[in-house]
């Protein structure tokens, strides 16, 4: 079993993360992505903002010491939301589930929300396995697909389970 760990995102991670976030199948599944995943200048600017934001928690996900993606918590209209991006080469191996469990132990804000394209069954399974419950769906424009799609909204209640 791969030893999954979280650590701060480092400069040395950015080239790999940029490549991971350009993978066509990953982009299609994520659906809600940067306008142009090939724009390195926009990526670097975005990552600088994220890494310097006092309201955001961003961690590198590693497996056996190898960088495999990121996981983070941010706020939208006062609601805490979680996001993650995992290297497609390790999908289906429990990496996202273990990273999310570690992250949830670290982040005490509840409720915590998550969103995924409704056809992204793998991500929805990861979130539900971690205790997130589906609270609804919304239709939103997904730039990766060039169309409006259904997005599932999930919620993780209080630390005591409510």
PDB file of N, CA, C and O in Angstrom, residues 74-145:
ATOM      1  N   UNK A  74     -10.912  26.223   0.740  1.00  0.00           N
ATOM      2  CA  UNK A  74     -11.071  27.636   0.428  1.00  0.00           C
ATOM      3  C   UNK A  74     -12.475  28.048   0.825  1.00  0.00           C
ATOM      4  O   UNK A  74     -13.289  27.211   1.220  1.00  0.00           O
ATOM      5  N   UNK A  75     -12.762  29.332   0.745  1.00  0.00           N
ATOM      6  CA  UNK A  75     -14.087  29.838   1.095  1.00  0.00           C
ATOM      7  C   UNK A  75     -14.761  30.480  -0.110  1.00  0.00           C
ATOM      8  O   UNK A  75     -14.119  31.204  -0.869  1.00  0.00           O
ATOM      9  N   UNK A  76     -16.044  30.199  -0.271  1.00  0.00           N
ATOM     10  CA  UNK A  76     -16.885  30.837  -1.284  1.00  0.00           C
ATOM     11  C   UNK A  76     -18.114  31.362  -0.554  1.00  0.00           C
ATOM     12  O   UNK A  76     -18.857  30.585   0.050  1.00  0.00           O
ATOM     13  N   UNK A  77     -18.284  32.660  -0.571  1.00  0.00           N
ATOM     14  CA  UNK A  77     -19.426  33.293   0.098  1.00  0.00           C
ATOM     15  C   UNK A  77     -19.559  32.831   1.547  1.00  0.00           C
ATOM     16  O   UNK A  77     -20.655  32.550   2.037  1.00  0.00           O
ATOM     17  N   UNK A  78     -18.428  32.695   2.231  1.00  0.00           N
ATOM     18  CA  UNK A  78     -18.416  32.315   3.635  1.00  0.00           C
ATOM     19  C   UNK A  78     -18.481  30.825   3.915  1.00  0.00           C
ATOM     20  O   UNK A  78     -18.341  30.405   5.057  1.00  0.00           O
ATOM     21  N   UNK A  79     -18.714  30.020   2.876  1.00  0.00           N
ATOM     22  CA  UNK A  79     -18.770  28.563   3.047  1.00  0.00           C
ATOM     23  C   UNK A  79     -17.411  27.945   2.741  1.00  0.00           C
ATOM     24  O   UNK A  79     -16.796  28.251   1.711  1.00  0.00           O
ATOM     25  N   UNK A  80     -16.955  27.060   3.623  1.00  0.00           N
ATOM     26  CA  UNK A  80     -15.691  26.346   3.409  1.00  0.00           C
ATOM     27  C   UNK A  80     -15.927  25.215   2.406  1.00  0.00           C
ATOM     28  O   UNK A  80     -16.851  24.426   2.558  1.00  0.00           O
ATOM     29  N   UNK A  81     -15.089  25.174   1.381  1.00  0.00           N
ATOM     30  CA  UNK A  81     -15.178  24.126   0.368  1.00  0.00           C
ATOM     31  C   UNK A  81     -13.835  23.432   0.240  1.00  0.00           C
ATOM     32  O   UNK A  81     -12.793  24.010   0.503  1.00  0.00           O
ATOM     33  N   UNK A  82     -13.901  22.200  -0.186  1.00  0.00           N
ATOM     34  CA  UNK A  82     -12.693  21.404  -0.372  1.00  0.00           C
ATOM     35  C   UNK A  82     -12.516  21.114  -1.849  1.00  0.00           C
ATOM     36  O   UNK A  82     -13.490  21.005  -2.593  1.00  0.00           O
ATOM     37  N   UNK A  83     -11.269  21.008  -2.254  1.00  0.00           N
ATOM     38  CA  UNK A  83     -10.938  20.666  -3.629  1.00  0.00           C
ATOM     39  C   UNK A  83      -9.701  19.786  -3.619  1.00  0.00           C
ATOM     40  O   UNK A  83      -8.880  19.881  -2.707  1.00  0.00           O
ATOM     41  N   UNK A  84      -9.577  18.936  -4.607  1.00  0.00           N
ATOM     42  CA  UNK A  84      -8.349  18.149  -4.741  1.00  0.00           C
ATOM     43  C   UNK A  84      -8.121  17.814  -6.203  1.00  0.00           C
ATOM     44  O   UNK A  84      -9.039  17.844  -7.021  1.00  0.00           O
ATOM     45  N   UNK A  85      -6.865  17.540  -6.517  1.00  0.00           N
ATOM     46  CA  UNK A  85      -6.468  17.141  -7.863  1.00  0.00           C
ATOM     47  C   UNK A  85      -5.401  16.075  -7.698  1.00  0.00           C
ATOM     48  O   UNK A  85      -4.342  16.342  -7.140  1.00  0.00           O
ATOM     49  N   UNK A  86      -5.695  14.877  -8.171  1.00  0.00           N
ATOM     50  CA  UNK A  86      -4.800  13.738  -8.000  1.00  0.00           C
ATOM     51  C   UNK A  86      -4.349  13.232  -9.377  1.00  0.00           C
ATOM     52  O   UNK A  86      -5.155  13.135 -10.306  1.00  0.00           O
ATOM     53  N   UNK A  87      -3.084  12.896  -9.478  1.00  0.00           N
ATOM     54  CA  UNK A  87      -2.489  12.352 -10.695  1.00  0.00           C
ATOM     55  C   UNK A  87      -3.323  11.172 -11.198  1.00  0.00           C
ATOM     56  O   UNK A  87      -3.571  10.212 -10.471  1.00  0.00           O
ATOM     57  N   UNK A  88      -3.761  11.249 -12.441  1.00  0.00           N
ATOM     58  CA  UNK A  88      -4.619  10.211 -13.011  1.00  0.00           C
ATOM     59  C   UNK A  88      -3.949   8.843 -12.996  1.00  0.00           C
ATOM     60  O   UNK A  88      -4.619   7.815 -12.899  1.00  0.00           O
ATOM     61  N   UNK A  89      -2.630   8.795 -13.026  1.00  0.00           N
ATOM     62  CA  UNK A  89      -1.933   7.507 -13.044  1.00  0.00           C
ATOM     63  C   UNK A  89      -2.151   6.703 -11.759  1.00  0.00           C
ATOM     64  O   UNK A  89      -1.885   5.497 -11.743  1.00  0.00           O
ATOM     65  N   UNK A  90      -2.653   7.352 -10.696  1.00  0.00           N
ATOM     66  CA  UNK A  90      -2.894   6.635  -9.441  1.00  0.00           C
ATOM     67  C   UNK A  90      -4.374   6.589  -9.057  1.00  0.00           C
ATOM     68  O   UNK A  90      -4.712   6.185  -7.949  1.00  0.00           O
ATOM     69  N   UNK A  91      -5.266   6.988  -9.967  1.00  0.00           N
ATOM     70  CA  UNK A  91      -6.696   6.894  -9.687  1.00  0.00           C
ATOM     71  C   UNK A  91      -7.053   5.441  -9.390  1.00  0.00           C
ATOM     72  O   UNK A  91      -6.485   4.502  -9.970  1.00  0.00           O
ATOM     73  N   UNK A  92      -8.002   5.254  -8.498  1.00  0.00           N
ATOM     74  CA  UNK A  92      -8.486   3.921  -8.180  1.00  0.00           C
ATOM     75  C   UNK A  92      -7.632   3.156  -7.184  1.00  0.00           C
ATOM     76  O   UNK A  92      -7.898   1.988  -6.914  1.00  0.00           O
ATOM     77  N   UNK A  93      -6.626   3.800  -6.626  1.00  0.00           N
ATOM     78  CA  UNK A  93      -5.732   3.128  -5.676  1.00  0.00           C
ATOM     79  C   UNK A  93      -5.920   3.611  -4.236  1.00  0.00           C
ATOM     80  O   UNK A  93      -5.127   3.288  -3.369  1.00  0.00           O
ATOM     81  N   UNK A  94      -6.957   4.413  -3.993  1.00  0.00           N
ATOM     82  CA  UNK A  94      -7.230   4.878  -2.637  1.00  0.00           C
ATOM     83  C   UNK A  94      -6.427   6.094  -2.206  1.00  0.00           C
ATOM     84  O   UNK A  94      -6.521   6.516  -1.049  1.00  0.00           O
ATOM     85  N   UNK A  95      -5.657   6.673  -3.112  1.00  0.00           N
ATOM     86  CA  UNK A  95      -4.818   7.833  -2.771  1.00  0.00           C
ATOM     87  C   UNK A  95      -5.693   9.014  -2.360  1.00  0.00           C
ATOM     88  O   UNK A  95      -5.460   9.644  -1.321  1.00  0.00           O
ATOM     89  N   UNK A  96      -6.696   9.336  -3.172  1.00  0.00           N
ATOM     90  CA  UNK A  96      -7.570  10.476  -2.861  1.00  0.00           C
ATOM     91  C   UNK A  96      -8.297  10.250  -1.542  1.00  0.00           C
ATOM     92  O   UNK A  96      -8.424  11.173  -0.732  1.00  0.00           O
ATOM     93  N   UNK A  97      -8.769   9.033  -1.308  1.00  0.00           N
ATOM     94  CA  UNK A  97      -9.484   8.736  -0.054  1.00  0.00           C
ATOM     95  C   UNK A  97      -8.576   8.922   1.152  1.00  0.00           C
ATOM     96  O   UNK A  97      -8.981   9.516   2.159  1.00  0.00           O
ATOM     97  N   UNK A  98      -7.351   8.427   1.067  1.00  0.00           N
ATOM     98  CA  UNK A  98      -6.433   8.575   2.201  1.00  0.00           C
ATOM     99  C   UNK A  98      -6.026  10.027   2.392  1.00  0.00           C
ATOM    100  O   UNK A  98      -5.931  10.516   3.523  1.00  0.00           O
ATOM    101  N   UNK A  99      -5.785  10.750   1.285  1.00  0.00           N
ATOM    102  CA  UNK A  99      -5.422  12.169   1.388  1.00  0.00           C
ATOM    103  C   UNK A  99      -6.568  12.963   2.010  1.00  0.00           C
ATOM    104  O   UNK A  99      -6.340  13.815   2.877  1.00  0.00           O
ATOM    105  N   UNK A 100      -7.792  12.674   1.592  1.00  0.00           N
ATOM    106  CA  UNK A 100      -8.945  13.388   2.133  1.00  0.00           C
ATOM    107  C   UNK A 100      -9.103  13.095   3.627  1.00  0.00           C
ATOM    108  O   UNK A 100      -9.368  14.008   4.418  1.00  0.00           O
ATOM    109  N   UNK A 101      -8.917  11.855   4.045  1.00  0.00           N
ATOM    110  CA  UNK A 101      -9.016  11.516   5.469  1.00  0.00           C
ATOM    111  C   UNK A 101      -7.973  12.289   6.278  1.00  0.00           C
ATOM    112  O   UNK A 101      -8.286  12.840   7.347  1.00  0.00           O
ATOM    113  N   UNK A 102      -6.752  12.355   5.780  1.00  0.00           N
ATOM    114  CA  UNK A 102      -5.696  13.113   6.468  1.00  0.00           C
ATOM    115  C   UNK A 102      -6.051  14.597   6.537  1.00  0.00           C
ATOM    116  O   UNK A 102      -5.866  15.257   7.566  1.00  0.00           O
ATOM    117  N   UNK A 103      -6.567  15.108   5.436  1.00  0.00           N
ATOM    118  CA  UNK A 103      -6.903  16.534   5.369  1.00  0.00           C
ATOM    119  C   UNK A 103      -8.045  16.866   6.320  1.00  0.00           C
ATOM    120  O   UNK A 103      -8.019  17.880   7.008  1.00  0.00           O
ATOM    121  N   UNK A 104      -9.049  16.009   6.374  1.00  0.00           N
ATOM    122  CA  UNK A 104     -10.187  16.256   7.262  1.00  0.00           C
ATOM    123  C   UNK A 104      -9.770  16.217   8.733  1.00  0.00           C
ATOM    124  O   UNK A 104     -10.355  16.917   9.556  1.00  0.00           O
ATOM    125  N   UNK A 105      -8.772  15.430   9.068  1.00  0.00           N
ATOM    126  CA  UNK A 105      -8.237  15.428  10.431  1.00  0.00           C
ATOM    127  C   UNK A 105      -7.561  16.754  10.756  1.00  0.00           C
ATOM    128  O   UNK A 105      -7.549  17.191  11.900  1.00  0.00           O
ATOM    129  N   UNK A 106      -7.007  17.391   9.742  1.00  0.00           N
ATOM    130  CA  UNK A 106      -6.263  18.638   9.912  1.00  0.00           C
ATOM    131  C   UNK A 106      -7.183  19.868   9.908  1.00  0.00           C
ATOM    132  O   UNK A 106      -6.932  20.839  10.617  1.00  0.00           O
ATOM    133  N   UNK A 107      -8.233  19.839   9.102  1.00  0.00           N
ATOM    134  CA  UNK A 107      -9.130  20.983   8.917  1.00  0.00           C
ATOM    135  C   UNK A 107     -10.356  20.800   9.799  1.00  0.00           C
ATOM    136  O   UNK A 107     -11.133  19.874   9.593  1.00  0.00           O
ATOM    137  N   UNK A 108     -10.509  21.677  10.761  1.00  0.00           N
ATOM    138  CA  UNK A 108     -11.599  21.517  11.721  1.00  0.00           C
ATOM    139  C   UNK A 108     -12.865  22.303  11.384  1.00  0.00           C
ATOM    140  O   UNK A 108     -13.854  22.192  12.087  1.00  0.00           O
ATOM    141  N   UNK A 109     -12.838  23.090  10.312  1.00  0.00           N
ATOM    142  CA  UNK A 109     -14.019  23.867   9.933  1.00  0.00           C
ATOM    143  C   UNK A 109     -15.118  22.931   9.461  1.00  0.00           C
ATOM    144  O   UNK A 109     -14.901  22.051   8.629  1.00  0.00           O
ATOM    145  N   UNK A 110     -16.294  23.108  10.039  1.00  0.00           N
ATOM    146  CA  UNK A 110     -17.482  22.391   9.605  1.00  0.00           C
ATOM    147  C   UNK A 110     -18.642  23.364   9.660  1.00  0.00           C
ATOM    148  O   UNK A 110     -18.653  24.219  10.525  1.00  0.00           O
ATOM    149  N   UNK A 111     -19.615  23.312   8.809  1.00  0.00           N
ATOM    150  CA  UNK A 111     -19.677  22.326   7.744  1.00  0.00           C
ATOM    151  C   UNK A 111     -18.632  22.614   6.668  1.00  0.00           C
ATOM    152  O   UNK A 111     -18.136  23.731   6.537  1.00  0.00           O
ATOM    153  N   UNK A 112     -18.350  21.590   5.894  1.00  0.00           N
ATOM    154  CA  UNK A 112     -17.412  21.664   4.785  1.00  0.00           C
ATOM    155  C   UNK A 112     -18.147  21.166   3.553  1.00  0.00           C
ATOM    156  O   UNK A 112     -18.835  20.140   3.610  1.00  0.00           O
ATOM    157  N   UNK A 113     -18.029  21.885   2.471  1.00  0.00           N
ATOM    158  CA  UNK A 113     -18.738  21.553   1.236  1.00  0.00           C
ATOM    159  C   UNK A 113     -17.774  21.050   0.180  1.00  0.00           C
ATOM    160  O   UNK A 113     -16.574  21.328   0.228  1.00  0.00           O
ATOM    161  N   UNK A 114     -18.306  20.324  -0.772  1.00  0.00           N
ATOM    162  CA  UNK A 114     -17.537  19.850  -1.922  1.00  0.00           C
ATOM    163  C   UNK A 114     -18.469  19.822  -3.122  1.00  0.00           C
ATOM    164  O   UNK A 114     -19.691  19.741  -2.974  1.00  0.00           O
ATOM    165  N   UNK A 115     -17.877  19.889  -4.283  1.00  0.00           N
ATOM    166  CA  UNK A 115     -18.640  19.847  -5.536  1.00  0.00           C
ATOM    167  C   UNK A 115     -17.897  18.952  -6.519  1.00  0.00           C
ATOM    168  O   UNK A 115     -16.671  18.947  -6.534  1.00  0.00           O
ATOM    169  N   UNK A 116     -18.655  18.250  -7.321  1.00  0.00           N
ATOM    170  CA  UNK A 116     -18.060  17.426  -8.379  1.00  0.00           C
ATOM    171  C   UNK A 116     -19.056  17.322  -9.515  1.00  0.00           C
ATOM    172  O   UNK A 116     -20.274  17.320  -9.292  1.00  0.00           O
ATOM    173  N   UNK A 117     -18.524  17.224 -10.727  1.00  0.00           N
ATOM    174  CA  UNK A 117     -19.397  16.945 -11.863  1.00  0.00           C
ATOM    175  C   UNK A 117     -20.175  15.682 -11.527  1.00  0.00           C
ATOM    176  O   UNK A 117     -19.620  14.716 -10.996  1.00  0.00           O
ATOM    177  N   UNK A 118     -21.461  15.689 -11.791  1.00  0.00           N
ATOM    178  CA  UNK A 118     -22.313  14.567 -11.387  1.00  0.00           C
ATOM    179  C   UNK A 118     -21.927  13.248 -12.047  1.00  0.00           C
ATOM    180  O   UNK A 118     -22.250  12.180 -11.526  1.00  0.00           O
ATOM    181  N   UNK A 119     -21.207  13.300 -13.162  1.00  0.00           N
ATOM    182  CA  UNK A 119     -20.754  12.064 -13.802  1.00  0.00           C
ATOM    183  C   UNK A 119     -19.344  11.665 -13.359  1.00  0.00           C
ATOM    184  O   UNK A 119     -18.805  10.670 -13.832  1.00  0.00           O
ATOM    185  N   UNK A 120     -18.764  12.395 -12.424  1.00  0.00           N
ATOM    186  CA  UNK A 120     -17.444  12.059 -11.887  1.00  0.00           C
ATOM    187  C   UNK A 120     -17.654  11.107 -10.700  1.00  0.00           C
ATOM    188  O   UNK A 120     -17.523  11.479  -9.535  1.00  0.00           O
ATOM    189  N   UNK A 121     -18.006   9.887 -11.027  1.00  0.00           N
ATOM    190  CA  UNK A 121     -18.392   8.912 -10.008  1.00  0.00           C
ATOM    191  C   UNK A 121     -17.265   8.588  -9.041  1.00  0.00           C
ATOM    192  O   UNK A 121     -17.504   8.368  -7.848  1.00  0.00           O
ATOM    193  N   UNK A 122     -16.032   8.580  -9.518  1.00  0.00           N
ATOM    194  CA  UNK A 122     -14.899   8.306  -8.638  1.00  0.00           C
ATOM    195  C   UNK A 122     -14.767   9.349  -7.551  1.00  0.00           C
ATOM    196  O   UNK A 122     -14.613   9.019  -6.369  1.00  0.00           O
ATOM    197  N   UNK A 123     -14.841  10.606  -7.917  1.00  0.00           N
ATOM    198  CA  UNK A 123     -14.731  11.675  -6.930  1.00  0.00           C
ATOM    199  C   UNK A 123     -15.917  11.668  -5.975  1.00  0.00           C
ATOM    200  O   UNK A 123     -15.755  11.867  -4.766  1.00  0.00           O
ATOM    201  N   UNK A 124     -17.094  11.423  -6.492  1.00  0.00           N
ATOM    202  CA  UNK A 124     -18.271  11.361  -5.625  1.00  0.00           C
ATOM    203  C   UNK A 124     -18.147  10.220  -4.615  1.00  0.00           C
ATOM    204  O   UNK A 124     -18.499  10.376  -3.441  1.00  0.00           O
ATOM    205  N   UNK A 125     -17.599   9.082  -5.046  1.00  0.00           N
ATOM    206  CA  UNK A 125     -17.378   7.957  -4.123  1.00  0.00           C
ATOM    207  C   UNK A 125     -16.387   8.335  -3.027  1.00  0.00           C
ATOM    208  O   UNK A 125     -16.588   8.020  -1.854  1.00  0.00           O
ATOM    209  N   UNK A 126     -15.296   8.997  -3.415  1.00  0.00           N
ATOM    210  CA  UNK A 126     -14.283   9.420  -2.439  1.00  0.00           C
ATOM    211  C   UNK A 126     -14.925  10.315  -1.386  1.00  0.00           C
ATOM    212  O   UNK A 126     -14.725  10.128  -0.178  1.00  0.00           O
ATOM    213  N   UNK A 127     -15.704  11.286  -1.821  1.00  0.00           N
ATOM    214  CA  UNK A 127     -16.327  12.228  -0.893  1.00  0.00           C
ATOM    215  C   UNK A 127     -17.345  11.546   0.010  1.00  0.00           C
ATOM    216  O   UNK A 127     -17.373  11.774   1.225  1.00  0.00           O
ATOM    217  N   UNK A 128     -18.176  10.699  -0.549  1.00  0.00           N
ATOM    218  CA  UNK A 128     -19.194  10.022   0.266  1.00  0.00           C
ATOM    219  C   UNK A 128     -18.555   9.036   1.249  1.00  0.00           C
ATOM    220  O   UNK A 128     -19.009   8.912   2.384  1.00  0.00           O
ATOM    221  N   UNK A 129     -17.493   8.375   0.843  1.00  0.00           N
ATOM    222  CA  UNK A 129     -16.776   7.464   1.738  1.00  0.00           C
ATOM    223  C   UNK A 129     -16.209   8.226   2.939  1.00  0.00           C
ATOM    224  O   UNK A 129     -16.128   7.683   4.041  1.00  0.00           O
ATOM    225  N   UNK A 130     -15.871   9.504   2.740  1.00  0.00           N
ATOM    226  CA  UNK A 130     -15.330  10.342   3.813  1.00  0.00           C
ATOM    227  C   UNK A 130     -16.424  10.934   4.694  1.00  0.00           C
ATOM    228  O   UNK A 130     -16.122  11.650   5.653  1.00  0.00           O
ATOM    229  N   UNK A 131     -17.687  10.674   4.368  1.00  0.00           N
ATOM    230  CA  UNK A 131     -18.783  11.162   5.202  1.00  0.00           C
ATOM    231  C   UNK A 131     -19.566  12.315   4.622  1.00  0.00           C
ATOM    232  O   UNK A 131     -20.519  12.793   5.241  1.00  0.00           O
ATOM    233  N   UNK A 132     -19.203  12.793   3.434  1.00  0.00           N
ATOM    234  CA  UNK A 132     -19.975  13.859   2.786  1.00  0.00           C
ATOM    235  C   UNK A 132     -21.307  13.286   2.316  1.00  0.00           C
ATOM    236  O   UNK A 132     -21.367  12.149   1.841  1.00  0.00           O
ATOM    237  N   UNK A 133     -22.358  14.090   2.432  1.00  0.00           N
ATOM    238  CA  UNK A 133     -23.692  13.708   1.966  1.00  0.00           C
ATOM    239  C   UNK A 133     -24.113  14.627   0.836  1.00  0.00           C
ATOM    240  O   UNK A 133     -23.861  15.829   0.880  1.00  0.00           O
ATOM    241  N   UNK A 134     -24.774  14.056  -0.153  1.00  0.00           N
ATOM    242  CA  UNK A 134     -25.303  14.853  -1.262  1.00  0.00           C
ATOM    243  C   UNK A 134     -26.433  15.716  -0.726  1.00  0.00           C
ATOM    244  O   UNK A 134     -27.347  15.215  -0.061  1.00  0.00           O
ATOM    245  N   UNK A 135     -26.345  17.019  -1.001  1.00  0.00           N
ATOM    246  CA  UNK A 135     -27.408  17.932  -0.567  1.00  0.00           C
ATOM    247  C   UNK A 135     -28.134  18.569  -1.747  1.00  0.00           C
ATOM    248  O   UNK A 135     -29.094  19.296  -1.554  1.00  0.00           O
ATOM    249  N   UNK A 136     -27.662  18.294  -2.947  1.00  0.00           N
ATOM    250  CA  UNK A 136     -28.355  18.838  -4.107  1.00  0.00           C
ATOM    251  C   UNK A 136     -27.493  18.827  -5.344  1.00  0.00           C
ATOM    252  O   UNK A 136     -26.364  18.319  -5.344  1.00  0.00           O
ATOM    253  N   UNK A 137     -28.062  19.378  -6.400  1.00  0.00           N
ATOM    254  CA  UNK A 137     -27.341  19.534  -7.656  1.00  0.00           C
ATOM    255  C   UNK A 137     -27.579  20.943  -8.174  1.00  0.00           C
ATOM    256  O   UNK A 137     -28.561  21.593  -7.814  1.00  0.00           O
ATOM    257  N   UNK A 138     -26.658  21.389  -8.995  1.00  0.00           N
ATOM    258  CA  UNK A 138     -26.773  22.681  -9.662  1.00  0.00           C
ATOM    259  C   UNK A 138     -26.311  22.497 -11.097  1.00  0.00           C
ATOM    260  O   UNK A 138     -25.552  21.571 -11.392  1.00  0.00           O
ATOM    261  N   UNK A 139     -26.763  23.370 -11.944  1.00  0.00           N
ATOM    262  CA  UNK A 139     -26.273  23.393 -13.317  1.00  0.00           C
ATOM    263  C   UNK A 139     -25.335  24.580 -13.438  1.00  0.00           C
ATOM    264  O   UNK A 139     -25.677  25.687 -13.020  1.00  0.00           O
ATOM    265  N   UNK A 140     -24.146  24.312 -13.960  1.00  0.00           N
ATOM    266  CA  UNK A 140     -23.146  25.368 -14.075  1.00  0.00           C
ATOM    267  C   UNK A 140     -22.321  25.139 -15.335  1.00  0.00           C
ATOM    268  O   UNK A 140     -22.216  24.012 -15.833  1.00  0.00           O
ATOM    269  N   UNK A 141     -21.728  26.220 -15.825  1.00  0.00           N
ATOM    270  CA  UNK A 141     -20.886  26.132 -17.019  1.00  0.00           C
ATOM    271  C   UNK A 141     -19.553  25.490 -16.655  1.00  0.00           C
ATOM    272  O   UNK A 141     -18.861  25.943 -15.746  1.00  0.00           O
ATOM    273  N   UNK A 142     -19.216  24.421 -17.347  1.00  0.00           N
ATOM    274  CA  UNK A 142     -17.950  23.713 -17.146  1.00  0.00           C
ATOM    275  C   UNK A 142     -17.031  24.032 -18.318  1.00  0.00           C
ATOM    276  O   UNK A 142     -17.243  23.536 -19.431  1.00  0.00           O
ATOM    277  N   UNK A 143     -16.032  24.852 -18.070  1.00  0.00           N
ATOM    278  CA  UNK A 143     -15.162  25.289 -19.167  1.00  0.00           C
ATOM    279  C   UNK A 143     -14.434  24.123 -19.832  1.00  0.00           C
ATOM    280  O   UNK A 143     -14.150  24.174 -21.024  1.00  0.00           O
ATOM    281  N   UNK A 144     -14.131  23.068 -19.098  1.00  0.00           N
ATOM    282  CA  UNK A 144     -13.445  21.924 -19.693  1.00  0.00           C
ATOM    283  C   UNK A 144     -14.309  21.205 -20.722  1.00  0.00           C
ATOM    284  O   UNK A 144     -13.796  20.516 -21.589  1.00  0.00           O
ATOM    285  N   UNK A 145     -15.610  21.363 -20.607  1.00  0.00           N
ATOM    286  CA  UNK A 145     -16.514  20.679 -21.527  1.00  0.00           C
ATOM    287  C   UNK A 145     -17.231  21.645 -22.467  1.00  0.00           C
ATOM    288  O   UNK A 145     -17.970  21.218 -23.353  1.00  0.00           O
TER     289      UNK A 145
END
